[in-house]
Short mmCIF file of C-alpha atoms and ligand atoms in Angstrom, two decimals:
data_model
loop_
_atom_site.label_atom_id
_atom_site.label_comp_id
_atom_site.label_asym_id
_atom_site.label_seq_id
_atom_site.Cartn_x
_atom_site.Cartn_y
_atom_site.Cartn_z
CA MET A 17 -75.83 66.65 -7.39
CA ASP A 18 -73.41 65.77 -4.70
CA LYS A 19 -71.93 61.76 -5.00
CA LYS A 20 -73.52 59.57 -2.97
CA THR A 21 -71.13 57.65 -0.71
CA VAL A 22 -70.83 53.55 -0.44
CA LEU A 23 -69.05 51.83 2.10
CA ILE A 24 -68.39 48.51 0.93
CA THR A 25 -66.98 46.07 3.42
CA GLY A 26 -65.29 43.40 2.44
CA GLY A 27 -64.20 44.92 -0.67
CA ALA A 28 -60.53 43.98 -1.90
CA GLY A 29 -62.09 40.20 -2.01
CA PHE A 30 -64.10 38.49 -4.36
CA ILE A 31 -67.55 40.00 -4.97
CA GLY A 32 -66.80 43.30 -3.16
CA SER A 33 -64.02 44.25 -5.59
CA HIS A 34 -66.55 43.53 -8.38
CA LEU A 35 -69.46 45.34 -6.51
CA CYS A 36 -66.29 48.23 -6.23
CA ASP A 37 -66.33 48.24 -9.56
CA ARG A 38 -69.95 48.13 -10.58
CA PHE A 39 -70.85 51.29 -8.04
CA VAL A 40 -67.53 53.36 -9.17
CA ALA A 41 -68.91 52.50 -12.70
CA GLU A 42 -72.60 54.15 -11.33
CA GLY A 43 -70.91 57.12 -10.50
CA PHE A 44 -70.66 56.52 -6.43
CA LYS A 45 -67.83 57.27 -4.02
CA VAL A 46 -66.65 54.03 -3.01
CA LEU A 47 -65.24 53.87 0.40
CA CYS A 48 -63.52 50.08 0.10
CA MET A 49 -62.62 48.66 3.74
CA ASP A 50 -60.93 45.49 4.03
CA ASN A 51 -58.63 43.70 6.52
CA LEU A 52 -56.69 41.49 3.85
CA ILE A 53 -57.29 38.49 5.50
CA THR A 54 -58.66 36.88 2.49
CA GLY A 55 -59.19 39.92 0.36
CA SER A 56 -56.47 41.42 -1.84
CA MET A 57 -55.24 44.40 -3.63
CA ASP A 58 -54.33 43.05 -6.92
CA ASN A 59 -58.06 42.77 -6.74
CA ILE A 60 -58.94 46.54 -6.73
CA LYS A 61 -55.49 47.80 -7.87
CA HIS A 62 -57.25 48.95 -11.11
CA LEU A 63 -59.41 52.01 -8.77
CA MET A 64 -56.18 52.76 -6.69
CA ASN A 65 -56.01 55.92 -9.23
CA ASP A 66 -59.93 56.43 -9.35
CA ASN A 67 -61.07 59.84 -8.14
CA ASN A 68 -64.19 58.19 -6.69
CA PHE A 69 -62.31 54.98 -4.91
CA ARG A 70 -60.86 55.39 -1.21
CA PHE A 71 -58.84 51.86 -0.20
CA ILE A 72 -59.16 51.96 3.93
CA GLU A 73 -57.25 48.75 5.82
CA HIS A 74 -59.34 48.17 8.45
CA ASN A 75 -61.01 44.97 10.28
CA VAL A 76 -64.67 45.43 10.47
CA SER A 77 -64.70 43.67 14.05
CA LYS A 78 -62.93 46.71 15.54
CA PHE A 79 -65.38 49.50 15.87
CA ILE A 80 -65.24 52.21 12.63
CA ASP A 81 -64.93 55.44 12.45
CA LEU A 82 -65.42 57.47 9.77
CA GLY A 83 -66.03 61.16 9.56
CA GLU A 84 -67.73 61.83 6.14
CA ASP A 85 -71.28 60.77 4.83
CA VAL A 86 -72.55 57.47 3.74
CA HIS A 87 -75.50 57.30 2.16
CA PHE A 88 -75.22 53.14 1.43
CA VAL A 89 -73.52 50.36 3.52
CA MET A 90 -72.58 46.95 2.20
CA HIS A 91 -71.33 44.38 4.08
CA PHE A 92 -69.19 42.16 2.23
CA ALA A 93 -66.24 41.12 4.26
CA SER A 94 -66.06 36.86 5.13
CA PRO A 95 -64.24 34.03 4.47
CA ALA A 96 -66.61 32.61 2.66
CA SER A 97 -64.60 29.16 1.77
CA PRO A 98 -65.26 25.92 3.58
CA ASP A 99 -61.37 26.33 3.76
CA ASP A 100 -60.74 29.45 4.87
CA TYR A 101 -63.38 28.35 8.00
CA LEU A 102 -61.01 25.92 8.91
CA LYS A 103 -58.19 28.00 8.94
CA PHE A 104 -60.25 30.72 10.51
CA PRO A 105 -62.62 30.09 12.35
CA ILE A 106 -62.67 33.27 14.93
CA PRO A 107 -62.44 35.65 12.46
CA THR A 108 -65.50 34.43 10.22
CA LEU A 109 -67.51 34.39 13.63
CA LYS A 110 -66.38 37.82 14.87
CA VAL A 111 -66.83 39.57 11.64
CA GLY A 112 -70.53 37.85 11.53
CA SER A 113 -70.96 39.05 14.78
CA LEU A 114 -69.52 41.66 15.51
CA GLY A 115 -68.77 42.81 12.33
CA THR A 116 -72.25 42.72 11.28
CA HIS A 117 -73.46 44.66 14.48
CA ASN A 118 -70.41 47.89 14.20
CA VAL A 119 -71.53 47.86 10.41
CA LEU A 120 -75.10 48.45 11.27
CA GLY A 121 -74.34 51.06 13.97
CA LEU A 122 -72.58 52.60 11.46
CA ALA A 123 -75.54 52.61 8.69
CA LYS A 124 -77.89 53.72 11.91
CA GLU A 125 -75.43 56.81 12.53
CA LYS A 126 -74.98 57.52 8.85
CA LYS A 127 -78.93 57.17 8.31
CA ALA A 128 -77.32 54.80 5.70
CA ARG A 129 -79.21 51.75 3.90
CA PHE A 130 -77.48 48.49 4.91
CA MET A 131 -77.01 45.59 2.89
CA LEU A 132 -76.20 42.73 4.87
CA ALA A 133 -74.24 39.91 1.70
CA SER A 134 -76.13 36.31 3.55
CA THR A 135 -76.05 32.80 1.90
CA SER A 136 -77.39 29.83 1.15
CA GLU A 137 -75.54 28.65 3.81
CA VAL A 138 -78.44 29.82 5.70
CA TYR A 139 -79.83 26.87 4.63
CA GLY A 140 -77.41 24.09 6.04
CA ASP A 141 -78.04 20.24 4.30
CA PRO A 142 -81.22 21.99 3.40
CA LEU A 143 -84.04 19.21 3.89
CA VAL A 144 -86.39 20.87 1.38
CA HIS A 145 -85.21 21.55 -2.23
CA PRO A 146 -84.93 23.66 -3.98
CA GLN A 147 -84.50 26.86 -1.37
CA PRO A 148 -87.06 29.23 -0.88
CA GLU A 149 -86.41 31.69 1.42
CA SER A 150 -89.13 30.71 3.70
CA TYR A 151 -87.23 27.72 4.84
CA TRP A 152 -86.07 27.42 8.09
CA GLY A 153 -83.38 25.60 7.42
CA HIS A 154 -80.79 22.56 8.91
CA VAL A 155 -77.48 23.87 10.14
CA ASN A 156 -75.23 22.10 12.37
CA PRO A 157 -74.24 24.54 15.23
CA VAL A 158 -71.22 23.05 16.55
CA GLY A 159 -69.85 21.56 13.10
CA VAL A 160 -67.14 22.78 11.22
CA ARG A 161 -69.26 24.61 9.18
CA GLY A 162 -70.91 26.30 11.87
CA CYS A 163 -68.53 29.24 12.31
CA TYR A 164 -69.64 30.88 8.84
CA ASP A 165 -73.48 29.54 9.18
CA GLU A 166 -74.56 30.31 12.35
CA ALA A 167 -72.47 33.78 12.27
CA LYS A 168 -74.46 34.64 8.90
CA ARG A 169 -77.70 33.52 10.91
CA PHE A 170 -77.14 35.47 13.60
CA SER A 171 -76.35 38.26 11.05
CA GLU A 172 -80.16 38.05 9.63
CA ALA A 173 -81.20 38.68 12.86
CA ILE A 174 -79.12 41.99 14.37
CA THR A 175 -80.34 43.07 10.86
CA MET A 176 -83.99 42.45 11.06
CA ALA A 177 -83.47 43.75 14.42
CA TYR A 178 -82.28 46.92 13.55
CA HIS A 179 -84.66 47.40 10.96
CA ARG A 180 -87.04 47.00 13.72
CA MET A 181 -85.22 48.80 16.10
CA HIS A 182 -83.65 51.33 14.68
CA LYS A 183 -85.65 51.33 11.75
CA VAL A 184 -82.47 50.89 9.63
CA ASP A 185 -83.25 50.56 5.93
CA THR A 186 -82.00 46.89 5.25
CA ARG A 187 -81.18 44.02 2.99
CA ILE A 188 -80.33 41.30 3.48
CA VAL A 189 -79.36 39.02 -0.04
CA ARG A 190 -78.44 35.04 0.56
CA ILE A 191 -76.10 34.60 -2.08
CA PHE A 192 -75.33 31.04 -3.60
CA ASN A 193 -72.35 29.73 -5.57
CA THR A 194 -70.69 31.83 -6.81
CA TYR A 195 -67.94 31.82 -9.32
CA GLY A 196 -65.52 34.21 -12.00
CA PRO A 197 -62.29 35.86 -11.46
CA ARG A 198 -60.45 37.04 -8.53
CA MET A 199 -61.21 34.46 -7.20
CA ARG A 200 -58.17 33.04 -4.88
CA MET A 201 -56.97 30.00 -7.05
CA HIS A 202 -56.18 27.72 -3.78
CA ASP A 203 -59.31 29.80 -1.61
CA GLY A 204 -59.98 25.90 -1.42
CA ARG A 205 -63.89 26.27 -2.92
CA VAL A 206 -64.58 23.52 -6.07
CA VAL A 207 -64.43 26.06 -9.24
CA PRO A 208 -60.79 27.23 -8.35
CA ASN A 209 -59.57 23.97 -7.30
CA PHE A 210 -60.78 22.01 -10.15
CA ILE A 211 -59.34 24.16 -12.85
CA TYR A 212 -55.87 25.02 -10.94
CA GLN A 213 -55.69 20.97 -11.07
CA ALA A 214 -56.88 20.94 -14.76
CA LEU A 215 -54.22 23.46 -15.87
CA ASN A 216 -51.42 22.02 -14.15
CA ASN A 217 -52.32 18.21 -15.70
CA LYS A 218 -53.29 16.82 -12.08
CA PRO A 219 -55.98 15.29 -10.74
CA LEU A 220 -59.40 16.49 -10.31
CA THR A 221 -60.41 16.03 -6.17
CA VAL A 222 -63.89 14.98 -6.29
CA TYR A 223 -65.06 14.43 -2.58
CA GLY A 224 -67.38 11.64 -1.60
CA LYS A 225 -69.12 10.31 -3.84
CA GLY A 226 -69.31 13.88 -6.59
CA ARG A 227 -73.11 13.06 -6.56
CA GLN A 228 -73.58 16.35 -4.27
CA THR A 229 -75.12 18.91 -5.86
CA ARG A 230 -74.66 23.16 -6.33
CA SER A 231 -76.03 25.58 -8.29
CA PHE A 232 -73.94 27.40 -9.93
CA CYS A 233 -73.99 32.08 -10.52
CA TYR A 234 -71.10 33.70 -12.97
CA VAL A 235 -70.43 36.98 -10.84
CA SER A 236 -71.77 39.21 -13.16
CA ASP A 237 -75.49 38.25 -12.72
CA LEU A 238 -75.20 38.03 -8.65
CA VAL A 239 -73.73 42.02 -9.37
CA GLU A 240 -76.42 42.71 -11.07
CA GLY A 241 -79.01 41.30 -8.81
CA ILE A 242 -77.41 43.23 -5.82
CA PHE A 243 -77.04 46.29 -7.50
CA ARG A 244 -81.30 46.10 -8.18
CA LEU A 245 -81.88 44.51 -4.77
CA LEU A 246 -80.41 47.89 -3.49
CA PHE A 247 -82.76 49.94 -4.89
CA ALA A 248 -85.98 47.55 -4.71
CA LYS A 249 -88.44 48.07 -1.88
CA THR A 250 -88.01 44.62 0.93
CA ASN A 251 -86.50 43.83 4.14
CA ASP A 252 -87.01 40.56 3.85
CA PRO A 253 -84.24 38.27 2.30
CA VAL A 254 -84.32 37.60 -1.18
CA ASN A 255 -82.12 34.60 -2.47
CA LEU A 256 -79.17 34.84 -5.78
CA GLY A 257 -78.09 32.06 -7.21
CA ASN A 258 -78.50 30.61 -10.72
CA PRO A 259 -81.22 27.67 -10.53
CA ASN A 260 -79.19 25.59 -12.90
CA GLU A 261 -78.33 22.61 -10.85
CA PHE A 262 -75.41 20.14 -11.31
CA THR A 263 -73.40 17.10 -9.62
CA ILE A 264 -69.71 17.65 -8.86
CA MET A 265 -68.88 14.94 -11.16
CA GLN A 266 -71.08 16.98 -13.62
CA LEU A 267 -68.18 20.05 -13.27
CA ALA A 268 -65.17 17.27 -13.00
CA LYS A 269 -66.05 16.10 -16.51
CA LEU A 270 -66.89 19.33 -18.19
CA LEU A 271 -64.05 21.22 -16.97
CA ILE A 272 -61.62 18.39 -18.15
CA LYS A 273 -63.73 19.49 -21.16
CA GLN A 274 -63.35 22.52 -21.09
CA THR A 275 -59.30 22.80 -20.24
CA GLY A 276 -58.78 19.83 -22.61
CA THR A 277 -56.96 18.89 -19.51
CA LYS A 278 -54.85 14.73 -19.67
CA SER A 279 -56.29 15.00 -15.25
CA LYS A 280 -57.86 12.30 -14.11
CA ILE A 281 -60.26 12.18 -11.33
CA VAL A 282 -59.34 10.99 -7.91
CA TYR A 283 -62.24 11.07 -5.11
CA LYS A 284 -61.53 12.11 -1.23
CA PRO A 285 -63.56 12.18 1.70
CA LEU A 286 -66.40 13.72 2.28
CA PRO A 287 -66.24 16.86 4.60
CA GLN A 288 -68.00 17.00 7.22
CA ASP A 289 -71.67 18.46 7.26
CA ASP A 290 -71.23 19.11 2.89
CA PRO A 291 -74.70 19.81 1.88
CA ARG A 292 -75.90 17.15 -0.23
CA GLN A 293 -77.94 19.44 -2.43
CA ARG A 294 -78.27 23.06 -3.18
CA GLN A 295 -80.94 24.88 -6.10
CA PRO A 296 -82.02 28.56 -5.10
CA ASP A 297 -85.73 28.99 -5.40
CA ILE A 298 -85.41 32.49 -7.42
CA LEU A 299 -89.06 32.94 -7.71
CA LEU A 300 -88.85 36.07 -5.64
CA ALA A 301 -86.19 37.59 -7.33
CA LYS A 302 -87.37 37.37 -10.57
CA LYS A 303 -90.76 39.26 -9.46
CA LEU A 304 -89.57 41.78 -7.35
CA LEU A 305 -85.95 42.63 -9.64
CA LYS A 306 -86.65 41.79 -13.44
CA TRP A 307 -83.99 39.68 -12.71
CA LYS A 308 -82.15 36.57 -13.97
CA PRO A 309 -78.88 35.04 -14.26
CA LEU A 310 -78.17 35.38 -18.20
CA ILE A 311 -74.40 33.56 -18.33
CA GLU A 312 -74.40 30.00 -18.37
CA LEU A 313 -72.15 27.72 -16.62
CA GLU A 314 -69.82 26.74 -20.13
CA GLU A 315 -69.68 30.59 -20.65
CA GLY A 316 -68.96 31.15 -17.33
CA LEU A 317 -66.38 28.79 -16.68
CA ASN A 318 -64.67 29.70 -20.15
CA THR A 319 -64.07 33.19 -18.99
CA THR A 320 -62.94 31.59 -15.33
CA ILE A 321 -60.68 29.65 -17.00
CA GLY A 322 -59.12 32.53 -19.07
CA TYR A 323 -58.76 34.61 -15.67
CA PHE A 324 -56.64 31.47 -13.82
CA ARG A 325 -54.71 31.19 -16.90
CA ASP A 326 -53.35 34.55 -17.30
CA LEU A 327 -51.96 34.44 -13.96
CA GLY A 328 -49.95 31.68 -15.12
CA GLY A 329 -51.95 28.77 -13.68
CA LYS A 330 -50.91 28.76 -10.58
N1 UDP B 28 -65.45 19.85 -3.20
C1 UDP B 28 -64.94 18.89 -4.42
N2 UDP B 28 -62.98 18.86 -4.44
C2 UDP B 28 -63.57 19.97 -4.09
C3 UDP B 28 -63.33 20.98 -3.32
C4 UDP B 28 -64.49 21.35 -3.37
O1 UDP B 28 -65.84 17.71 -4.74
O2 UDP B 28 -62.06 19.90 -4.60
C5 UDP B 28 -67.01 20.17 -3.33
C6 UDP B 28 -67.13 19.69 -2.60
O3 UDP B 28 -67.08 18.24 -1.20
C7 UDP B 28 -69.05 20.62 -2.05
C8 UDP B 28 -68.81 21.64 -3.61
O4 UDP B 28 -67.75 20.86 -4.03
O5 UDP B 28 -69.56 19.19 -2.25
C9 UDP B 28 -68.58 22.87 -3.60
O6 UDP B 28 -67.55 23.16 -2.16
P1 UDP B 28 -67.18 24.46 -1.95
O7 UDP B 28 -65.88 24.42 -0.86
O8 UDP B 28 -67.08 25.34 -3.12
O9 UDP B 28 -68.31 25.61 -1.56
P2 UDP B 28 -69.88 25.51 -0.79
O10 UDP B 28 -70.79 25.09 -1.46
O11 UDP B 28 -69.47 23.80 -0.29
O12 UDP B 28 -69.41 26.18 0.31
#
C-alpha cells in the first residue's frame, strides 16, 4: 500500500518536530513546513536524510502550493510563548487567521483530514476550574495575549466553518502547558526559564507571588493523545494535558531540588492577563481516546533538565 502523506506546519518547532518523529516512525511520508520564526533546523536535523521526510521552508500565512497528494494536514505553526507574542504579535495573528485559512483551503482541495493545534488560552483567565471543553472562556481581546488567544479562537471558528460548509473532516486539539526536550532555552516560558536559571546558578524569576497555577504535560504524552485524536471520530474540540496542577512556586522549588542548584528565588511583576489558574478537564479525552498522561512532573523534568544540560545549559 502507498504511504499516506501528512503535512505538519510548524514541523520544526517543539511539538511539531516530535510529531514529525512520530509520523515517520508510523510509516507516513512527512512534509514538514516551517518559516523558522520560532522553529529550528536543530529539531529536525536527524530526519533530513530520511526518504520519508521533506522540509519545506515556507510561511503558511502565504498561499501554499503543493503538487502532491496530501492525506492529513496538521496545523501546528504558531509562536507559542507569551514572550514571543510580545515580539511577534502580527505574525502570531496572521498564522492563526490567514495561515489557518490557507491550510484549511489546502485540506479541502486535497480532501485531507485536518487537525488544528488550539490551546488552553482559548479559556483565557478562566472563571471555571478545571476547564472542560464546554467552557467558552474569559479572554481579553485587546491585552498583550489577545493576539494569540483571539487568533486561536478565530482558528477554531474557521475550522468548524470549513467542517460545516465544505465537509472537511476536522479535529481540534486544545493543548495545555506542554514541556520537554526541544523547547527553546530562551523562549521565555516558565520551564526553560527556570531550568536555564538553575543550571547557571542565577536566581529563579517567579512572576507575581508564584501562587498562579499551571498543569504541565510531558511532550510524549501529548503526542500520543494527538495521534489518537487524529484517528478518533469527533469534530469537536478535545482538551489534552496533564491535570496535575502546581503553583509556579512549587515548580520553582521542585526544580531547585532536582537540579541541586545554589539559585535563590526572586520576584518579578506578574505579566498582564496572566491566567491565575489552569487545569484541563480531560474526561472527554480519557473516554474517547482511551488516553491519559503517564509521565509524572519529576520524571519529565529530569529528562528535560538532561536535554538542556547536554546543550551546555546555555
Ligand atoms: N512565569 C514565571 N517566571 C518565568 C516565566 C513564567 O513565574 O520566568 C510564570 C508566568 O507568569 C505564568 C506561568 O509561569 O504564570 C507559566 O508561564 P508560561 O510563560 O510558561 O506560559 P503560560 O502558561 O502563561 O502561557
